[in-house]
PDB file of C-alpha atoms in Angstrom:
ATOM      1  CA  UNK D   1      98.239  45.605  -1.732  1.00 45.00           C
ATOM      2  CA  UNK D   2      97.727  48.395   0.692  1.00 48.00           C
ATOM      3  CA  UNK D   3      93.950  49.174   0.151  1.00 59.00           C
ATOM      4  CA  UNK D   4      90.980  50.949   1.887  1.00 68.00           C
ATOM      5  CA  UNK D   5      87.565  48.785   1.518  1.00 73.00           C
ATOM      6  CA  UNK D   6      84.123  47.788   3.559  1.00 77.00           C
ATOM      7  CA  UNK D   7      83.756  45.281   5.677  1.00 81.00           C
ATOM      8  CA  UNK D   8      82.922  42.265   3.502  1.00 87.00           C
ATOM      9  CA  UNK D   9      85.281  42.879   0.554  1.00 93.00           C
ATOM     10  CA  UNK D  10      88.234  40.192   0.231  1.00 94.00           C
ATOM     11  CA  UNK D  11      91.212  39.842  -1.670  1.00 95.00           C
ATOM     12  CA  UNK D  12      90.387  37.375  -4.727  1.00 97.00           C
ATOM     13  CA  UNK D  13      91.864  35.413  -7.965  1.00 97.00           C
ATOM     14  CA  UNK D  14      95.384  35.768  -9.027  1.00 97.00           C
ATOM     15  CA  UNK D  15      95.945  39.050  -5.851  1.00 96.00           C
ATOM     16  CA  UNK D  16      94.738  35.913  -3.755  1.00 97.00           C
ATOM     17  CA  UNK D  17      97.207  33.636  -5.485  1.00 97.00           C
ATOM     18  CA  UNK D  18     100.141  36.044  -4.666  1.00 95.00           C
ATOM     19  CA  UNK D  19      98.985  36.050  -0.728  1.00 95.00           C
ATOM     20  CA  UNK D  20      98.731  32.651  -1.286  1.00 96.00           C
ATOM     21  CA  UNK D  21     102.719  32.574  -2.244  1.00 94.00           C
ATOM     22  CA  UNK D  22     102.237  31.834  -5.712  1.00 95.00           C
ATOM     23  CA  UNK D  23     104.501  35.035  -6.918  1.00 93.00           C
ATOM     24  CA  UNK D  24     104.001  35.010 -10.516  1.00 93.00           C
ATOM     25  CA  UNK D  25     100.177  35.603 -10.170  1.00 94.00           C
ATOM     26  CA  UNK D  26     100.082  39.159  -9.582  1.00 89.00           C
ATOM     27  CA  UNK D  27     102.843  42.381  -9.696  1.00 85.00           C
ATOM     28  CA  UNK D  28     102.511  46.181  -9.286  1.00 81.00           C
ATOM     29  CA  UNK D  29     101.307  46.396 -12.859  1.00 83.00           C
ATOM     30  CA  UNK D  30      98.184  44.426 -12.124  1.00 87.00           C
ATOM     31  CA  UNK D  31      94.532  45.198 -11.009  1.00 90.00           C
ATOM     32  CA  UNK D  32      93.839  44.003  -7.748  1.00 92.00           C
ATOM     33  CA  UNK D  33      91.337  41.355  -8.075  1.00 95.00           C
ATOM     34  CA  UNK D  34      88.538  41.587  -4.787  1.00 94.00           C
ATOM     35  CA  UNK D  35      85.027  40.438  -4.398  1.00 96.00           C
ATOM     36  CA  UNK D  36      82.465  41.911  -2.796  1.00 93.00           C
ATOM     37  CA  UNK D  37      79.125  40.845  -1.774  1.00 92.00           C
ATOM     38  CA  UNK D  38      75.561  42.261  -3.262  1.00 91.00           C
ATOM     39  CA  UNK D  39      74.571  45.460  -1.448  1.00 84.00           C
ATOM     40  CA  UNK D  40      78.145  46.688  -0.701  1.00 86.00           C
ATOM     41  CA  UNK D  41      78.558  49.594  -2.055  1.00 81.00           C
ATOM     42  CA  UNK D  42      82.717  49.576  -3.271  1.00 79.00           C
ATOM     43  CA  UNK D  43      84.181  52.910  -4.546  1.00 74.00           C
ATOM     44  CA  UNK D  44      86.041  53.019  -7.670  1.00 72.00           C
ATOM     45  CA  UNK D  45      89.535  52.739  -7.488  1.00 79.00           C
ATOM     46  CA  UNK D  46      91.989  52.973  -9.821  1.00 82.00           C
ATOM     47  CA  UNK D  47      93.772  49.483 -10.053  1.00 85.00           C
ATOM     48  CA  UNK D  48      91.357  47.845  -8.044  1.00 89.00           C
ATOM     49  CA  UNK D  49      88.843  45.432 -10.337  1.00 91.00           C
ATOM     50  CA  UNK D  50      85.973  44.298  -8.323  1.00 92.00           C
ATOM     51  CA  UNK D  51      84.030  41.344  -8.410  1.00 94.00           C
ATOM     52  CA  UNK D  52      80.098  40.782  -7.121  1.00 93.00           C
ATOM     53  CA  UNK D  53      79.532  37.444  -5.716  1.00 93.00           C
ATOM     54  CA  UNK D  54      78.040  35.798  -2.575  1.00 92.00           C
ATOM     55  CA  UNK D  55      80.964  33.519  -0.430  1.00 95.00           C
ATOM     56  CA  UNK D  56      80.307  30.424   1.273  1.00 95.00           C
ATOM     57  CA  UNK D  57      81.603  30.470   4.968  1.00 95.00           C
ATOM     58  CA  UNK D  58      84.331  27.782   3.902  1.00 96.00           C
ATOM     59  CA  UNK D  59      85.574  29.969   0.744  1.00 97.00           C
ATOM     60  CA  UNK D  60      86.931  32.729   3.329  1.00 97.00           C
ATOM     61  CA  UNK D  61      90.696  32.537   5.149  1.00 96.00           C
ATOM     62  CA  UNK D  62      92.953  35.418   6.256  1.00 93.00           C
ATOM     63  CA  UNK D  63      97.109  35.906   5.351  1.00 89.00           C
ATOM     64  CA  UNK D  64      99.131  38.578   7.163  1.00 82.00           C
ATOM     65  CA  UNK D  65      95.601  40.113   9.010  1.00 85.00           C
ATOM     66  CA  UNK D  66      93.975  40.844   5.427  1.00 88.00           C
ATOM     67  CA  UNK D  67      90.595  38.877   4.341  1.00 94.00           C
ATOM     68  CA  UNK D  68      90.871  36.807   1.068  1.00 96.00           C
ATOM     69  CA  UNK D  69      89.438  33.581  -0.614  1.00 98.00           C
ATOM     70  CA  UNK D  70      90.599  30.247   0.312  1.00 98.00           C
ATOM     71  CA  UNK D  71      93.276  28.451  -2.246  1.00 97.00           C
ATOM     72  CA  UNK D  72      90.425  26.509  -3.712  1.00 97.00           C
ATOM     73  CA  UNK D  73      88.578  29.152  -4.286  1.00 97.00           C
ATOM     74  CA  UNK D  74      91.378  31.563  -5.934  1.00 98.00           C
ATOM     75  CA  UNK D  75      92.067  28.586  -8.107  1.00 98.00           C
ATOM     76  CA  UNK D  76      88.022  28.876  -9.152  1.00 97.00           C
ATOM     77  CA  UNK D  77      88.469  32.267 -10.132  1.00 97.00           C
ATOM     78  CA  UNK D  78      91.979  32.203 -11.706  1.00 98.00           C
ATOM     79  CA  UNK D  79      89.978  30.085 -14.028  1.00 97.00           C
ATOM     80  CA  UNK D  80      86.781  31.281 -14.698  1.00 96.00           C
ATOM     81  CA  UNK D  81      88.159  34.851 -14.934  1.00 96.00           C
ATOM     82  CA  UNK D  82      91.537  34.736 -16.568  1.00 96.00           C
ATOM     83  CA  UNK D  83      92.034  33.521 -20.480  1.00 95.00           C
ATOM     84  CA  UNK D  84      93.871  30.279 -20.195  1.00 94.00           C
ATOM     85  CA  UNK D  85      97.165  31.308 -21.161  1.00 94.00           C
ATOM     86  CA  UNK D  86      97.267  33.447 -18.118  1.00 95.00           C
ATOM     87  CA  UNK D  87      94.839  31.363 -16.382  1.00 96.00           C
ATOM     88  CA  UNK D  88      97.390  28.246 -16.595  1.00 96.00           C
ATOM     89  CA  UNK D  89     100.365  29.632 -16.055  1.00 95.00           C
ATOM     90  CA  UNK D  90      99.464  30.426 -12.342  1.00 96.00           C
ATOM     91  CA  UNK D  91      97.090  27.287 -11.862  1.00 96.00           C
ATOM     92  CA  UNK D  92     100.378  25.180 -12.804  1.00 95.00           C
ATOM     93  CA  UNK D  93     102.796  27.222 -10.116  1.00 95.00           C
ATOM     94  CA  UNK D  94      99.904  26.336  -7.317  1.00 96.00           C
ATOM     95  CA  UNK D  95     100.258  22.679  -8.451  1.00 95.00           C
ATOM     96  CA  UNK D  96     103.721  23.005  -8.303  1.00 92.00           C
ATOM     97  CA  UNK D  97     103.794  24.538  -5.117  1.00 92.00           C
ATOM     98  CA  UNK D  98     101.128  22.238  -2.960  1.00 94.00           C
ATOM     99  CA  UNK D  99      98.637  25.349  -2.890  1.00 96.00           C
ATOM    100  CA  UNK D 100      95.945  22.782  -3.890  1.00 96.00           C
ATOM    101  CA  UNK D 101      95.846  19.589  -5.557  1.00 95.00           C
ATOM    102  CA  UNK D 102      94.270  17.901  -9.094  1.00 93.00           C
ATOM    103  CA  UNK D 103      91.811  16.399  -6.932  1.00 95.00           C
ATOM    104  CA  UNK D 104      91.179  19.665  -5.303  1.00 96.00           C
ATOM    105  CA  UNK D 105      90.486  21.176  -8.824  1.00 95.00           C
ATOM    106  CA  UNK D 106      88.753  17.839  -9.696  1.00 94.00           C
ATOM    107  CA  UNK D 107      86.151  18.716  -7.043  1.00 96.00           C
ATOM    108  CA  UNK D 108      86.092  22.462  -7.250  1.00 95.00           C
ATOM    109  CA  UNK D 109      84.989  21.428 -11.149  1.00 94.00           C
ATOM    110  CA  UNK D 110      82.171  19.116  -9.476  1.00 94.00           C
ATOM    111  CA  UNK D 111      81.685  21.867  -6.601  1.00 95.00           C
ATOM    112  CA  UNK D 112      81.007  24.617  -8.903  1.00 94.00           C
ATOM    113  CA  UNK D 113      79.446  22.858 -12.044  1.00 93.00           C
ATOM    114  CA  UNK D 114      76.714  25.543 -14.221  1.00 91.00           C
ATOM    115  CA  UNK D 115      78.139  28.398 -12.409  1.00 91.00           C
ATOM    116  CA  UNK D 116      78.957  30.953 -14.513  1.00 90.00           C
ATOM    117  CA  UNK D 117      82.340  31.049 -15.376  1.00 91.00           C
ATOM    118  CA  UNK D 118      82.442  26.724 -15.227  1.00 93.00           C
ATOM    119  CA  UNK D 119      83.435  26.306 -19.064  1.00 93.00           C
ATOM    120  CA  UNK D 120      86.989  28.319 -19.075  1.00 93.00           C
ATOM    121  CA  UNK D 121      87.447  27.067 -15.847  1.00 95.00           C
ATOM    122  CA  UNK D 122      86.993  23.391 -16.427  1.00 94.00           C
ATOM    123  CA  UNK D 123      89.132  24.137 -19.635  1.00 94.00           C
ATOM    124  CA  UNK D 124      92.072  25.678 -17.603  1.00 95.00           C
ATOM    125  CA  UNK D 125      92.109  23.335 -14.971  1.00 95.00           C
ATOM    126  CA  UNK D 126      92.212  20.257 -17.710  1.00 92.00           C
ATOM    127  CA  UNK D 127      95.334  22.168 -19.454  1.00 92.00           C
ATOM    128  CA  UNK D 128      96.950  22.771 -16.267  1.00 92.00           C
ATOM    129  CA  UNK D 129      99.353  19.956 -14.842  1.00 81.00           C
ATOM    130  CA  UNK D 130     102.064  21.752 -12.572  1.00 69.00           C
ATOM    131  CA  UNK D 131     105.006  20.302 -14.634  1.00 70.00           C
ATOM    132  CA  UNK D 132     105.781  22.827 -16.328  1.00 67.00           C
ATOM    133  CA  UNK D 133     108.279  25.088 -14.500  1.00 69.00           C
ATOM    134  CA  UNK D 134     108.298  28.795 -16.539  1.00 83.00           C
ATOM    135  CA  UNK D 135     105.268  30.770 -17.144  1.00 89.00           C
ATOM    136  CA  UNK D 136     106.066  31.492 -20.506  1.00 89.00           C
ATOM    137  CA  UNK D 137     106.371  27.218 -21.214  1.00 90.00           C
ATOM    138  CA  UNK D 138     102.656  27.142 -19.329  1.00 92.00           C
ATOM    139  CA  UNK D 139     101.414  29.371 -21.612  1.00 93.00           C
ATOM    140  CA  UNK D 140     102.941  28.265 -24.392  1.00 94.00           C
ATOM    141  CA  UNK D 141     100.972  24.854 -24.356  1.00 94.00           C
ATOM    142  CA  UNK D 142      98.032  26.604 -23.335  1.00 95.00           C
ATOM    143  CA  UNK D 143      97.847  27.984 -26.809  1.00 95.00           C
ATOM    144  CA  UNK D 144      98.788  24.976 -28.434  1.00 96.00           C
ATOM    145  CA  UNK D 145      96.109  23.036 -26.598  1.00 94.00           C
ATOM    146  CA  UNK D 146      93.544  25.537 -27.646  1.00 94.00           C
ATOM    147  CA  UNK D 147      94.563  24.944 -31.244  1.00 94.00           C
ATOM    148  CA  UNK D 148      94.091  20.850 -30.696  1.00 93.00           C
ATOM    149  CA  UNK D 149      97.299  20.616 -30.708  1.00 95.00           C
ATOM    150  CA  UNK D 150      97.106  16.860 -27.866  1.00 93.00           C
ATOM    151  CA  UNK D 151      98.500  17.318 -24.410  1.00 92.00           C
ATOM    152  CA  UNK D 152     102.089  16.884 -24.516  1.00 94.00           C
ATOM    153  CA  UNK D 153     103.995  14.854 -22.073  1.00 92.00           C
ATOM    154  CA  UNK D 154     106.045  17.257 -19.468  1.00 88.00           C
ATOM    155  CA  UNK D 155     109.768  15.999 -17.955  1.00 88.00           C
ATOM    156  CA  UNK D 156     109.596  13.164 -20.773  1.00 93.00           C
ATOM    157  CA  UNK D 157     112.995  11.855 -20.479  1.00 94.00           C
ATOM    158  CA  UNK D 158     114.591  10.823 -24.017  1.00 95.00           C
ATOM    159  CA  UNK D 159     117.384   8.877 -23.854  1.00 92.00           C
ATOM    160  CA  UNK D 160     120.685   8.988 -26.140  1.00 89.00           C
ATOM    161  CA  UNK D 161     123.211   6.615 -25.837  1.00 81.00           C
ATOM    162  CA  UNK D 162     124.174   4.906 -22.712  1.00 79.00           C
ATOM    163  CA  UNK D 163     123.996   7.409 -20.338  1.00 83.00           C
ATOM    164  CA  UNK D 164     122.870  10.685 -22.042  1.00 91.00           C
ATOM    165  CA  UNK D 165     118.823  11.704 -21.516  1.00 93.00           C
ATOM    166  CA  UNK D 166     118.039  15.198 -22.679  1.00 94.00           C
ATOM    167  CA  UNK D 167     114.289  15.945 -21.359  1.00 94.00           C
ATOM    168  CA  UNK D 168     112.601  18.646 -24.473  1.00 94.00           C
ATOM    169  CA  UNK D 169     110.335  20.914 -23.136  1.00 92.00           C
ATOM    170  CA  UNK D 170     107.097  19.312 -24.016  1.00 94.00           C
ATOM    171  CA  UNK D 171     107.301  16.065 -26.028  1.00 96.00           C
ATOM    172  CA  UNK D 172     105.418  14.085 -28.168  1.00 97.00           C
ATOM    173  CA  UNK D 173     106.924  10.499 -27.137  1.00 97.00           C
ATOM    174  CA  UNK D 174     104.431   8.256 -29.481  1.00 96.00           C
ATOM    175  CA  UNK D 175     105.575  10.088 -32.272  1.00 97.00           C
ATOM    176  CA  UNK D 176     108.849  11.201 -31.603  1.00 97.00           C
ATOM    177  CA  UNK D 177     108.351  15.002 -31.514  1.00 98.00           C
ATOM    178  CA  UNK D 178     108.844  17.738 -29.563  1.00 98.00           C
ATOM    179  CA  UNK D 179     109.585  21.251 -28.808  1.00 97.00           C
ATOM    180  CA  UNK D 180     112.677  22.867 -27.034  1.00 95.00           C
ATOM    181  CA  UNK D 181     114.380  25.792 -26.355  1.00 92.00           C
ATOM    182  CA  UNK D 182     117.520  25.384 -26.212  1.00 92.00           C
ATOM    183  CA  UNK D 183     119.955  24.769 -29.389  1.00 92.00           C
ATOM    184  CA  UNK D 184     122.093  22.207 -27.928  1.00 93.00           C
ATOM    185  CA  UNK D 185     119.154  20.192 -26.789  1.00 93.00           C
ATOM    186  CA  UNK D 186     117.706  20.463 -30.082  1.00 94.00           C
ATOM    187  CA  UNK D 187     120.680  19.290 -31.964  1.00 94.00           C
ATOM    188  CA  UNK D 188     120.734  16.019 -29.867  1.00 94.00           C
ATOM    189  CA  UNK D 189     117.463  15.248 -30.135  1.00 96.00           C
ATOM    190  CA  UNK D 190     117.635  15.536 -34.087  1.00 95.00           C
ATOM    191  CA  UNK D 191     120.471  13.301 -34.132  1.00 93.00           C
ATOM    192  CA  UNK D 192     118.591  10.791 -31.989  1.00 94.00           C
ATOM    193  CA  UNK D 193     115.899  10.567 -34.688  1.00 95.00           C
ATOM    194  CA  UNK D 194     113.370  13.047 -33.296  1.00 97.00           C
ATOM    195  CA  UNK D 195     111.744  16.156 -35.060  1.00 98.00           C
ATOM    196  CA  UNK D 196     111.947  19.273 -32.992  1.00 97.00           C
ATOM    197  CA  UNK D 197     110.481  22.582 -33.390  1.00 97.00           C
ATOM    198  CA  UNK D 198     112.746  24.848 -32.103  1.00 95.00           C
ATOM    199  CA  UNK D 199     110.733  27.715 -30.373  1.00 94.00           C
ATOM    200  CA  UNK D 200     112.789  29.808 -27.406  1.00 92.00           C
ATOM    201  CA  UNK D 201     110.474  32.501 -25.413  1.00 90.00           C
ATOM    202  CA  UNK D 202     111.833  35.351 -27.725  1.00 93.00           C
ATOM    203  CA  UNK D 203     110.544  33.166 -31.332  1.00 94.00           C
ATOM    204  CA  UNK D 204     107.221  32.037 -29.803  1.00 95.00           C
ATOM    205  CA  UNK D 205     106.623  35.932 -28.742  1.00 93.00           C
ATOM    206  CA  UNK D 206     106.864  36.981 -32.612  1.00 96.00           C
ATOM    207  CA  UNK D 207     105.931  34.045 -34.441  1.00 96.00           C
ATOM    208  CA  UNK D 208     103.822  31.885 -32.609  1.00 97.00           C
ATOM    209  CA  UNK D 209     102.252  31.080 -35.976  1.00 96.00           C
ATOM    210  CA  UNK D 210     104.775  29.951 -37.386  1.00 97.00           C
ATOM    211  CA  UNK D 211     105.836  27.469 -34.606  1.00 97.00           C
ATOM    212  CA  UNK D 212     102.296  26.074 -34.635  1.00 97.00           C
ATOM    213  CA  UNK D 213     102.201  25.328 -38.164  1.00 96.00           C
ATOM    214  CA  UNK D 214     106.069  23.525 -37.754  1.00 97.00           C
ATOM    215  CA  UNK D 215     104.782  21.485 -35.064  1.00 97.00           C
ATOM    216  CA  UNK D 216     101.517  20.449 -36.729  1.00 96.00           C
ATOM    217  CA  UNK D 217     103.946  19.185 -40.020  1.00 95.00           C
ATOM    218  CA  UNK D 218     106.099  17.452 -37.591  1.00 96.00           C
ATOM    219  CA  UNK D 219     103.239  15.277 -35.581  1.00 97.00           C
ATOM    220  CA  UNK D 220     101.418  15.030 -39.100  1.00 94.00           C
ATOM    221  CA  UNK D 221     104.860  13.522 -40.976  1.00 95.00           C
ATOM    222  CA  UNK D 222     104.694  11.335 -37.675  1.00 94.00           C
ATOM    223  CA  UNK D 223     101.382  10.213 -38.180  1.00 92.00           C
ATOM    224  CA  UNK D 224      99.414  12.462 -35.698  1.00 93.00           C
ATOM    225  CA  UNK D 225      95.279  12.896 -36.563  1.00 84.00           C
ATOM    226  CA  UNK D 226      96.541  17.151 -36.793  1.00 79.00           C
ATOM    227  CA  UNK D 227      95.892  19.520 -39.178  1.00 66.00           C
ATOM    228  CA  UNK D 228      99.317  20.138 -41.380  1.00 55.00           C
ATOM    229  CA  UNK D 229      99.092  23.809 -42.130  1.00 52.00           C
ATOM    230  CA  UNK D 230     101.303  24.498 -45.047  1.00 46.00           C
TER     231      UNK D 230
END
């Protein structure tokens, strides 16, 4: 993130996230995300996508000697400039991680309401929840959500037998659904009664529209108010 800019300019969204420690936000294939205030003058660089905003004194901090916005404030534009399943992803590893809190995003939605930018935020931030450990399970029920598909419960433990729990990737508990990855998983939850759509990173990355139809069968046949797509 070596980069020549005025005075003024900071390091913003997911760039900020990654200075921030949240890894996944940003790589070497990525725009650099900065803002800059009205009236400075930035020259176009390539890989560099800038952003024209006033900052509030207490939306400014520093890491490693470079200028960038404040955790709260990355979060804010994660969300309003991201599409959720990107958005979400990184908004659930700085949940994970401590970088800021619900009720940090719970007032940054209050802090920044009719701003522009305040209706895909608000929607990230209510799909985010920091449970989910891989990016590709974030934004996995990011797309379900935005296909009103209901929350699903995260680290649901189900348990079989005695001593046996098997936690599915996102579950369904009231109805006994729920997806997973892993084939072994999903044979034990069958057994134990429970419909599973099995959908690994590789299936949901060539047909996702086929795993949303299975899953809105299964919570239908459960008695779920979804749509069941044939």
């Amino acid at each position: 993130m070596a980069l020549r800019m005025p005075d003024g300019v900071v390091i913003a969204g997911p760039s900020a996230a990654w200075l921030h420690g949240v890894r996944i936000a940003a790589d070497f294939d990525r725009d650099v995300h900065v803002i800059a205030p009205p009236g400075v003058r930035v020259c176009a660089q390539r890989g560099v996508r800038v952003h024209v905003t006033d900052l509030d004194d207490d939306e400014l901090t520093e890491a490693g000697g470079r200028p960038l916005t404040t955790a709260g404030r990355t979060a804010w534009d994660i969300g309003a400039w991201l599409p959720p399943t990107r958005s979400v992803p990184i908004l659930d590893a700085m949940l994970r991680h401590g970088v800021v809190t619900r009720s940090d995003l719970d007032g940054l939605a209050r802090r920044y309401q009719g701003r522009r930018g305040h209706g895909p935020c608000r929607l990230a931030f209510d799909i985010a929840g920091g449970a989910c450990g891989e990016p590709s399970a974030s934004s996995l029920r990011a797309r379900l959500m935005l296909e009103g598909i209901p929350a699903p419960e995260l680290k649901y433990r189900v348990l079989i037998g005695a001593e046996l729990a098997v936690v599915p990737g996102m579950a369904w508990p009231r109805y006994r659904v729920a997806i997973e990855y892993d084939a072994h998983r999903t044979a034990l939850l069958t057994a134990a009664g429970w419909l599973i759509v099995h959908a690994p990173p590789t299936r949901v990355r060539t047909e996702f529209p086929v795993v949303l139809r299975e899953l809105r069968q299964c919570l239908h046949r459960r008695g779920a108010h979804v749509e069941a797509t044939r």
